[in-house]
Coordinates of C-alpha atoms and ligand atoms in Angstrom, one line a residue:
M17 CA -16.8 39.5 -4.5
I18 CA -18.7 36.5 -5.8
I19 CA -16.4 33.7 -6.8
M20 CA -18.1 31.7 -9.5
T21 CA -17.1 28.3 -10.7
Y22 CA -17.2 28.0 -14.4
L23 CA -16.7 24.2 -14.4
S24 CA -19.5 21.9 -15.4
Q25 CA -21.0 19.7 -12.6
R26 CA -19.6 16.7 -14.4
I27 CA -16.0 17.7 -13.8
E28 CA -16.3 19.9 -10.7
S29 CA -15.1 17.1 -8.4
F30 CA -12.0 16.2 -10.5
S31 CA -8.8 17.3 -9.0
S32 CA -6.7 19.4 -11.3
D33 CA -3.5 18.1 -9.8
T34 CA -3.0 14.3 -9.5
V35 CA -0.8 12.3 -7.2
F36 CA 0.9 11.1 -10.4
S37 CA 1.8 14.7 -11.3
E38 CA 3.0 15.4 -7.8
M39 CA 5.2 12.3 -7.8
N40 CA 6.7 13.2 -11.2
R41 CA 7.4 16.8 -10.1
L42 CA 9.1 15.5 -6.9
A43 CA 11.1 12.9 -8.9
V44 CA 12.4 15.7 -11.2
K45 CA 13.2 18.0 -8.3
H46 CA 15.0 15.4 -6.3
N47 CA 16.6 13.6 -9.2
A48 CA 14.9 10.4 -8.2
I49 CA 14.8 7.2 -10.3
N50 CA 11.3 7.3 -11.6
L51 CA 9.6 3.9 -11.4
G52 CA 6.2 5.6 -11.1
H53 CA 5.2 6.1 -14.7
G54 CA 4.7 3.2 -17.0
F55 CA 6.9 4.2 -19.9
P56 CA 10.3 2.9 -21.0
D57 CA 13.4 4.9 -20.5
F58 CA 15.2 3.1 -23.3
A59 CA 15.2 3.9 -27.1
A60 CA 12.3 3.0 -29.3
P61 CA 12.9 0.4 -32.1
H62 CA 15.0 1.8 -34.9
F63 CA 12.9 0.4 -37.7
L64 CA 9.8 2.2 -36.3
K65 CA 11.6 5.6 -36.0
E66 CA 12.9 5.2 -39.5
A67 CA 9.4 4.4 -40.8
A68 CA 8.1 7.6 -39.1
V69 CA 10.8 9.7 -40.7
R70 CA 10.1 8.1 -44.1
A71 CA 6.4 8.8 -43.8
I72 CA 7.0 12.5 -43.1
Q73 CA 9.5 12.8 -45.9
N74 CA 7.0 11.0 -48.3
D75 CA 4.6 13.7 -47.3
V76 CA 2.0 11.6 -45.5
N77 CA 1.4 14.8 -43.6
Q78 CA -2.3 15.7 -44.2
Y79 CA -5.4 14.7 -42.3
T80 CA -6.2 11.0 -42.3
S81 CA -9.8 9.7 -42.1
V82 CA -11.6 9.6 -38.8
W83 CA -11.3 5.8 -39.1
G84 CA -7.5 6.0 -39.3
N85 CA -4.9 4.6 -41.7
L86 CA -6.3 1.7 -43.6
K87 CA -3.0 -0.2 -43.8
L88 CA -2.8 -0.1 -40.0
R89 CA -6.4 -1.3 -39.7
Q90 CA -5.6 -4.1 -42.0
S91 CA -2.5 -5.1 -39.9
I92 CA -4.6 -5.1 -36.8
A93 CA -7.3 -7.3 -38.4
H94 CA -4.6 -9.6 -39.6
R95 CA -3.1 -9.9 -36.2
M96 CA -6.4 -10.6 -34.5
L97 CA -7.0 -13.4 -37.0
T98 CA -3.5 -15.0 -36.9
H99 CA -3.1 -14.6 -33.1
Y100 CA -6.5 -15.2 -31.7
G101 CA -8.5 -16.7 -34.6
L102 CA -10.9 -13.7 -34.5
S103 CA -12.1 -12.3 -37.8
Y104 CA -12.8 -8.5 -38.1
N105 CA -13.3 -6.4 -41.2
P106 CA -10.7 -3.6 -41.3
E107 CA -13.1 -1.4 -43.2
T108 CA -16.0 -1.5 -40.7
D109 CA -14.7 -3.0 -37.4
I110 CA -11.5 -1.2 -36.6
S111 CA -10.9 2.5 -35.8
I112 CA -7.7 4.2 -34.9
T113 CA -7.7 6.6 -31.9
Q114 CA -5.3 8.9 -30.0
G115 CA -4.1 6.2 -27.7
A116 CA -6.1 3.7 -25.8
T117 CA -7.2 6.5 -23.5
E118 CA -9.2 8.2 -26.2
A119 CA -10.5 4.9 -27.4
I120 CA -11.9 4.2 -24.0
S121 CA -13.4 7.6 -23.4
A122 CA -15.0 7.7 -26.8
A123 CA -16.4 4.2 -26.4
I124 CA -17.9 5.2 -23.0
S125 CA -19.3 8.4 -24.3
G126 CA -20.8 6.6 -27.3
L127 CA -22.4 3.8 -25.3
V128 CA -23.4 5.1 -21.9
N129 CA -26.5 7.2 -21.1
P130 CA -26.8 9.4 -18.0
G131 CA -27.9 7.2 -15.1
D132 CA -26.6 3.9 -16.7
E133 CA -24.5 1.8 -14.3
V134 CA -21.0 0.9 -15.4
I135 CA -19.0 -1.8 -13.6
L136 CA -15.2 -1.3 -13.2
F137 CA -12.5 -3.2 -11.3
E138 CA -10.4 -1.3 -8.8
P139 CA -7.5 -0.6 -8.5
Y140 CA -8.0 0.9 -12.0
Y141 CA -6.2 2.8 -14.8
S142 CA -6.6 6.4 -13.8
T143 CA -8.9 7.6 -16.7
Y144 CA -11.6 5.0 -16.3
L145 CA -13.6 6.6 -13.5
P146 CA -13.5 10.2 -14.9
A147 CA -14.6 8.9 -18.3
I148 CA -17.6 7.2 -16.8
K149 CA -18.5 10.4 -14.8
I150 CA -18.2 12.6 -17.9
A151 CA -20.7 10.4 -19.7
G152 CA -23.1 10.7 -16.7
G153 CA -22.7 7.0 -15.8
I154 CA -22.9 5.6 -12.3
P155 CA -19.8 3.6 -11.4
R156 CA -20.2 0.3 -9.6
F157 CA -16.9 -1.0 -8.2
Y158 CA -15.6 -4.5 -7.9
T159 CA -12.6 -4.4 -5.6
F160 CA -9.6 -6.6 -6.1
Y161 CA -7.8 -7.7 -2.9
P162 CA -4.1 -8.6 -2.7
P163 CA -2.2 -10.8 -3.0
D164 CA -4.0 -13.0 -5.5
W165 CA -6.6 -10.5 -6.8
K166 CA -9.1 -13.2 -7.5
I167 CA -12.6 -12.6 -8.8
D168 CA -15.2 -13.8 -6.3
E169 CA -18.3 -15.0 -8.2
E170 CA -20.9 -14.0 -5.7
R171 CA -19.4 -10.6 -5.1
L172 CA -19.2 -9.9 -8.8
R173 CA -22.7 -11.2 -9.5
S174 CA -24.1 -8.9 -6.8
I175 CA -23.2 -5.8 -8.6
F176 CA -24.8 -6.8 -11.9
S177 CA -28.4 -5.7 -12.3
E178 CA -30.9 -4.6 -14.9
K179 CA -29.4 -1.1 -14.7
T180 CA -25.9 -2.3 -15.8
R181 CA -25.1 -1.0 -19.2
L182 CA -21.4 -1.7 -19.5
I183 CA -18.4 -3.4 -17.9
L184 CA -14.9 -2.2 -18.2
V185 CA -12.4 -5.0 -18.2
N186 CA -8.6 -4.8 -18.2
T187 CA -6.5 -7.9 -18.8
P188 CA -3.5 -8.1 -18.3
H189 CA -4.4 -5.7 -15.5
N190 CA -2.7 -2.4 -14.5
P191 CA -1.6 -2.0 -11.7
T192 CA -1.9 -5.5 -10.2
G193 CA -0.3 -7.5 -13.1
K194 CA -3.1 -9.9 -12.9
V195 CA -4.0 -11.9 -16.0
L196 CA -7.7 -12.9 -15.8
T197 CA -8.1 -16.7 -15.8
D198 CA -10.1 -18.6 -18.3
Q199 CA -12.7 -19.3 -15.6
E200 CA -12.9 -15.6 -14.6
L201 CA -13.4 -14.5 -18.3
S202 CA -16.1 -17.2 -18.8
L203 CA -17.8 -15.9 -15.6
L204 CA -17.7 -12.4 -17.0
A205 CA -19.0 -13.5 -20.4
G206 CA -21.9 -15.4 -18.7
L207 CA -22.9 -12.4 -16.6
C208 CA -22.7 -10.0 -19.6
Y209 CA -25.0 -12.3 -21.6
Q210 CA -27.4 -12.8 -18.7
Y211 CA -27.8 -9.1 -18.0
D212 CA -27.4 -8.0 -21.6
V213 CA -24.3 -5.9 -20.8
L214 CA -21.7 -4.5 -23.2
A215 CA -18.0 -4.7 -22.5
I216 CA -15.0 -2.6 -23.2
S217 CA -11.9 -4.8 -22.9
D218 CA -8.7 -2.9 -22.4
E219 CA -6.0 -5.2 -23.6
V220 CA -3.0 -2.9 -24.1
Y221 CA -0.7 -5.3 -22.3
E222 CA -1.8 -8.3 -24.5
N223 CA 1.8 -9.0 -25.5
L224 CA 3.1 -8.9 -21.9
T225 CA 2.1 -12.1 -20.2
F226 CA 4.7 -14.0 -18.3
D227 CA 5.6 -17.6 -17.4
N228 CA 4.1 -19.0 -20.6
R229 CA 0.6 -17.5 -19.9
Q230 CA -1.4 -16.9 -23.0
H231 CA -3.6 -13.8 -23.4
R232 CA -7.1 -14.6 -24.5
P233 CA -9.4 -11.7 -25.7
L234 CA -12.7 -11.3 -23.9
S235 CA -14.3 -11.1 -27.3
S236 CA -13.4 -14.7 -28.0
Y237 CA -15.7 -16.0 -25.3
P238 CA -19.3 -17.2 -26.1
D239 CA -21.7 -14.3 -26.9
M240 CA -19.0 -11.7 -26.4
Y241 CA -17.9 -11.0 -30.0
E242 CA -21.2 -9.1 -30.5
R243 CA -21.0 -7.1 -27.3
T244 CA -17.3 -6.3 -26.8
I245 CA -15.2 -3.3 -27.9
T246 CA -11.6 -4.5 -27.6
V247 CA -9.1 -1.7 -27.0
S248 CA -5.3 -1.9 -27.6
N249 CA -2.4 0.3 -28.5
L250 CA 1.0 0.6 -30.1
G251 CA 2.9 2.2 -27.3
K252 CA 3.0 -0.6 -24.7
T253 CA 4.4 -3.2 -27.1
F254 CA 6.5 -1.0 -29.4
E255 CA 7.9 1.3 -26.7
V256 CA 6.5 4.5 -28.3
T257 CA 4.0 5.6 -25.6
G258 CA 4.3 9.2 -26.7
W259 CA 3.0 8.4 -30.2
K260 CA -0.5 7.9 -28.7
I261 CA -1.7 5.4 -31.2
G262 CA -4.6 3.2 -30.0
W263 CA -7.5 1.4 -31.6
T264 CA -10.8 -0.2 -31.1
I265 CA -12.0 -3.5 -32.5
A266 CA -15.7 -4.4 -32.6
P267 CA -18.5 -5.2 -34.9
P268 CA -20.0 -2.2 -36.8
H269 CA -22.9 -1.6 -34.4
L270 CA -20.4 -0.9 -31.6
T271 CA -17.6 0.7 -33.7
Q272 CA -20.1 3.3 -34.8
A273 CA -20.3 4.6 -31.2
V274 CA -16.5 5.4 -31.2
V275 CA -16.4 6.8 -34.7
K276 CA -19.4 9.1 -34.2
V277 CA -17.9 10.5 -31.0
R278 CA -14.5 11.0 -32.6
Q279 CA -16.0 12.5 -35.8
Y280 CA -17.1 15.5 -33.8
S281 CA -14.3 15.7 -31.3
T282 CA -10.8 14.7 -32.5
G283 CA -11.7 14.3 -36.1
S284 CA -8.6 12.4 -37.0
G285 CA -5.2 11.3 -35.6
S286 CA -1.6 11.7 -36.6
A287 CA -1.2 10.6 -40.2
P288 CA 2.5 10.0 -40.5
L289 CA 2.7 8.1 -37.1
Q290 CA -0.2 5.9 -38.1
E291 CA 1.5 5.2 -41.4
A292 CA 4.7 4.2 -39.6
A293 CA 2.7 2.1 -37.1
S294 CA 1.2 0.1 -39.9
I295 CA 4.5 -1.8 -40.4
A296 CA 5.0 -2.5 -36.7
L297 CA 2.3 -5.1 -36.1
D298 CA 3.8 -7.2 -38.9
S299 CA 7.0 -7.6 -36.9
S300 CA 8.5 -11.0 -36.6
Q301 CA 7.6 -13.4 -33.8
Q302 CA 11.3 -12.8 -32.7
F303 CA 10.4 -9.2 -31.8
Y304 CA 7.7 -10.3 -29.5
T305 CA 9.8 -13.1 -27.9
N306 CA 12.7 -10.6 -27.3
L307 CA 10.3 -8.1 -25.7
L308 CA 8.9 -10.7 -23.4
T309 CA 12.3 -12.0 -22.4
R310 CA 13.5 -8.5 -21.5
Y311 CA 10.3 -7.7 -19.5
Q312 CA 10.3 -11.0 -17.6
R313 CA 13.9 -10.5 -16.7
N314 CA 13.2 -7.0 -15.4
R315 CA 10.2 -8.2 -13.5
D316 CA 12.2 -10.9 -11.8
Y317 CA 15.1 -8.5 -11.0
L318 CA 12.8 -5.9 -9.5
Y319 CA 10.8 -8.5 -7.5
E320 CA 14.0 -9.8 -6.0
A321 CA 15.5 -6.4 -5.4
L322 CA 12.3 -5.3 -3.5
A323 CA 12.2 -8.4 -1.5
R324 CA 15.9 -8.0 -0.5
S325 CA 15.1 -4.4 0.5
G326 CA 12.3 -5.1 3.0
F327 CA 9.2 -4.8 0.7
K328 CA 6.8 -7.7 0.3
P329 CA 6.4 -7.7 -3.5
I330 CA 3.6 -9.5 -5.4
L331 CA 4.7 -11.3 -8.5
P332 CA 2.8 -9.9 -11.5
E333 CA 1.6 -12.3 -14.2
G334 CA 1.7 -9.7 -16.9
T335 CA 2.1 -5.9 -17.7
C336 CA 5.1 -3.8 -16.8
F337 CA 3.9 -3.1 -13.2
L338 CA 4.6 -4.7 -9.8
M339 CA 2.8 -4.0 -6.6
A340 CA 4.7 -4.2 -3.3
D341 CA 3.6 -4.0 0.3
F342 CA 5.5 -1.5 2.4
S343 CA 4.2 -2.5 5.8
N344 CA 7.7 -3.3 7.0
F345 CA 8.5 0.4 7.0
E346 CA 7.2 2.9 9.5
F347 CA 4.6 4.5 7.4
E348 CA 0.8 4.3 7.7
D349 CA -0.1 6.4 4.6
D350 CA 1.0 5.3 1.1
V351 CA 1.2 8.9 -0.2
E352 CA 3.5 9.9 2.6
F353 CA 5.6 6.8 2.0
C354 CA 5.9 7.6 -1.7
R355 CA 6.9 11.2 -0.9
Y356 CA 9.6 9.8 1.5
L357 CA 10.7 7.2 -1.0
T358 CA 11.2 9.9 -3.7
V359 CA 12.7 12.7 -1.6
E360 CA 14.9 10.7 0.9
I361 CA 15.6 7.5 -0.9
G362 CA 15.6 8.7 -4.5
V363 CA 13.2 6.3 -6.1
T364 CA 9.6 7.2 -7.2
A365 CA 6.6 4.9 -7.0
I366 CA 2.8 5.4 -7.2
P367 CA 0.7 5.0 -4.1
A368 CA -2.2 2.4 -4.5
S369 CA -4.7 4.7 -2.9
T370 CA -4.8 6.9 -6.0
L371 CA -5.9 3.8 -8.0
Y372 CA -8.9 2.9 -5.8
H373 CA -12.0 5.0 -5.1
Q374 CA -11.6 3.9 -1.5
L375 CA -8.5 2.1 -0.4
P376 CA -9.5 -1.2 1.4
E377 CA -8.4 -1.4 5.0
N378 CA -4.9 -2.8 5.7
V379 CA -3.9 -2.4 2.1
K380 CA -0.4 -0.9 2.1
L381 CA 0.8 -1.0 -1.5
V382 CA 2.8 1.0 -3.9
R383 CA 3.2 0.4 -7.7
F384 CA 6.6 0.2 -9.5
A385 CA 7.1 0.1 -13.3
F386 CA 9.8 -2.2 -14.6
C387 CA 9.9 -1.1 -18.3
K388 CA 13.3 0.4 -17.6
K389 CA 16.9 -0.1 -18.5
E390 CA 18.8 -2.7 -16.5
E391 CA 21.1 0.1 -15.1
T392 CA 18.0 2.0 -13.9
L393 CA 16.8 -0.9 -11.9
L394 CA 20.3 -1.6 -10.6
E395 CA 20.6 2.0 -9.4
A396 CA 17.1 1.8 -7.8
E397 CA 18.2 -1.2 -5.8
K398 CA 21.3 0.6 -4.7
R399 CA 19.2 3.4 -3.4
F400 CA 16.8 1.0 -1.6
M401 CA 19.7 0.1 0.6
R402 CA 19.1 3.4 2.4
L403 CA 15.7 2.3 3.6
K404 CA 15.3 1.5 7.2
L405 CA 13.1 -1.3 8.4
T406 CA 10.9 -0.8 11.5
Ligands
PLP506 C1 -4.6 -0.2 -18.7 C2 -4.2 0.9 -19.5 N1 -5.0 1.4 -20.5 C3 -4.7 2.4 -21.3 C4 -3.5 3.1 -21.1 C5 -3.2 4.3 -21.9 O1 -2.8 4.0 -23.2 P1 -2.5 5.2 -24.2 O2 -1.2 5.8 -23.8 O3 -2.4 4.5 -25.5 O4 -3.6 6.2 -24.2 C6 -2.6 2.7 -20.1 C7 -1.4 3.4 -19.9 O5 -0.6 3.3 -19.0 C8 -3.0 1.6 -19.3 O6 -2.1 1.2 -18.4

């Protein structure tokens, strides 16, 4: 019998089961505390849930435009202006997507031609690389090394060339928790200008920067407004990751790329949830302050708990993730270690190797998420006590 593959060459190499899925399955089977996935285990804000119910009852239940709910686009434009001093037209410069994931894949499809080079930083958010491959782009990797994850100018400069079409930036960065410095963002802006490169800047953790660090959008740097698509979402700030509401912000010549792709793929998004989301961004400063206080407290707690348990954690500057070195335990391979941690210890983490195209030598890291209830983190620490050091 001839066994044919019906998959296109673009996706043939993709694995249909990911380490993420395996760890989640194991977590459920072994009743482990799941610190692998980056979503909260606590309730979403009441005012947002009420707004969603209201929208459905008011019959905001039919297709919305491909651009998305106008009130939501207006709130996003307002926030960009009041927070960052950046002026965008809600009618032409902002589009709503099915989460940041769709925003990024639509932007890549709309901007990258087969054979174009696309620079990305690794470790990376898991959908970046497949999105580049689906568009026929050639990935060029800049590898971050622990513990400081600094950008080295020469190393970065060496991967830019005439063939570079696009760079994918993520700050604050998942999974390292790094917030790109002013100097690093200026360097990126200079290189984009020099090589005439476009940027997608994934800023979904823009409201989660710790120790008084300020987020600064890449599009605010010289010459970047015209060449950047900024991506953000509702889920990471308002604790509704399952709503999958994301957006792109860019001048019309770039926004077009996203809208054209979405016009003929998704068409539109969820009308009532977008309607509800439109009130969220106008939340008081107190909402953002409380959010940050809670996340910073969780970060500090998990950091200390891991250090007490024999890990060597790296303090993140932003996001809801923390990377920890596990070389004090008798494991060589991070996937094996995560299986052991889930099955025997009862806590789930994500191995760093799944977030690099090639894990650098001597990197022994796993990622934990701390967007969890206090009692969840406390229970995780209790379970860490069972770990044996080598
Ligand atoms: C860096 C980054 N970008 C995008 C996303 C996905 O966002 P969404 O759920 O809105 O698609 C995530 C989710 O974890 C992320 O960490």
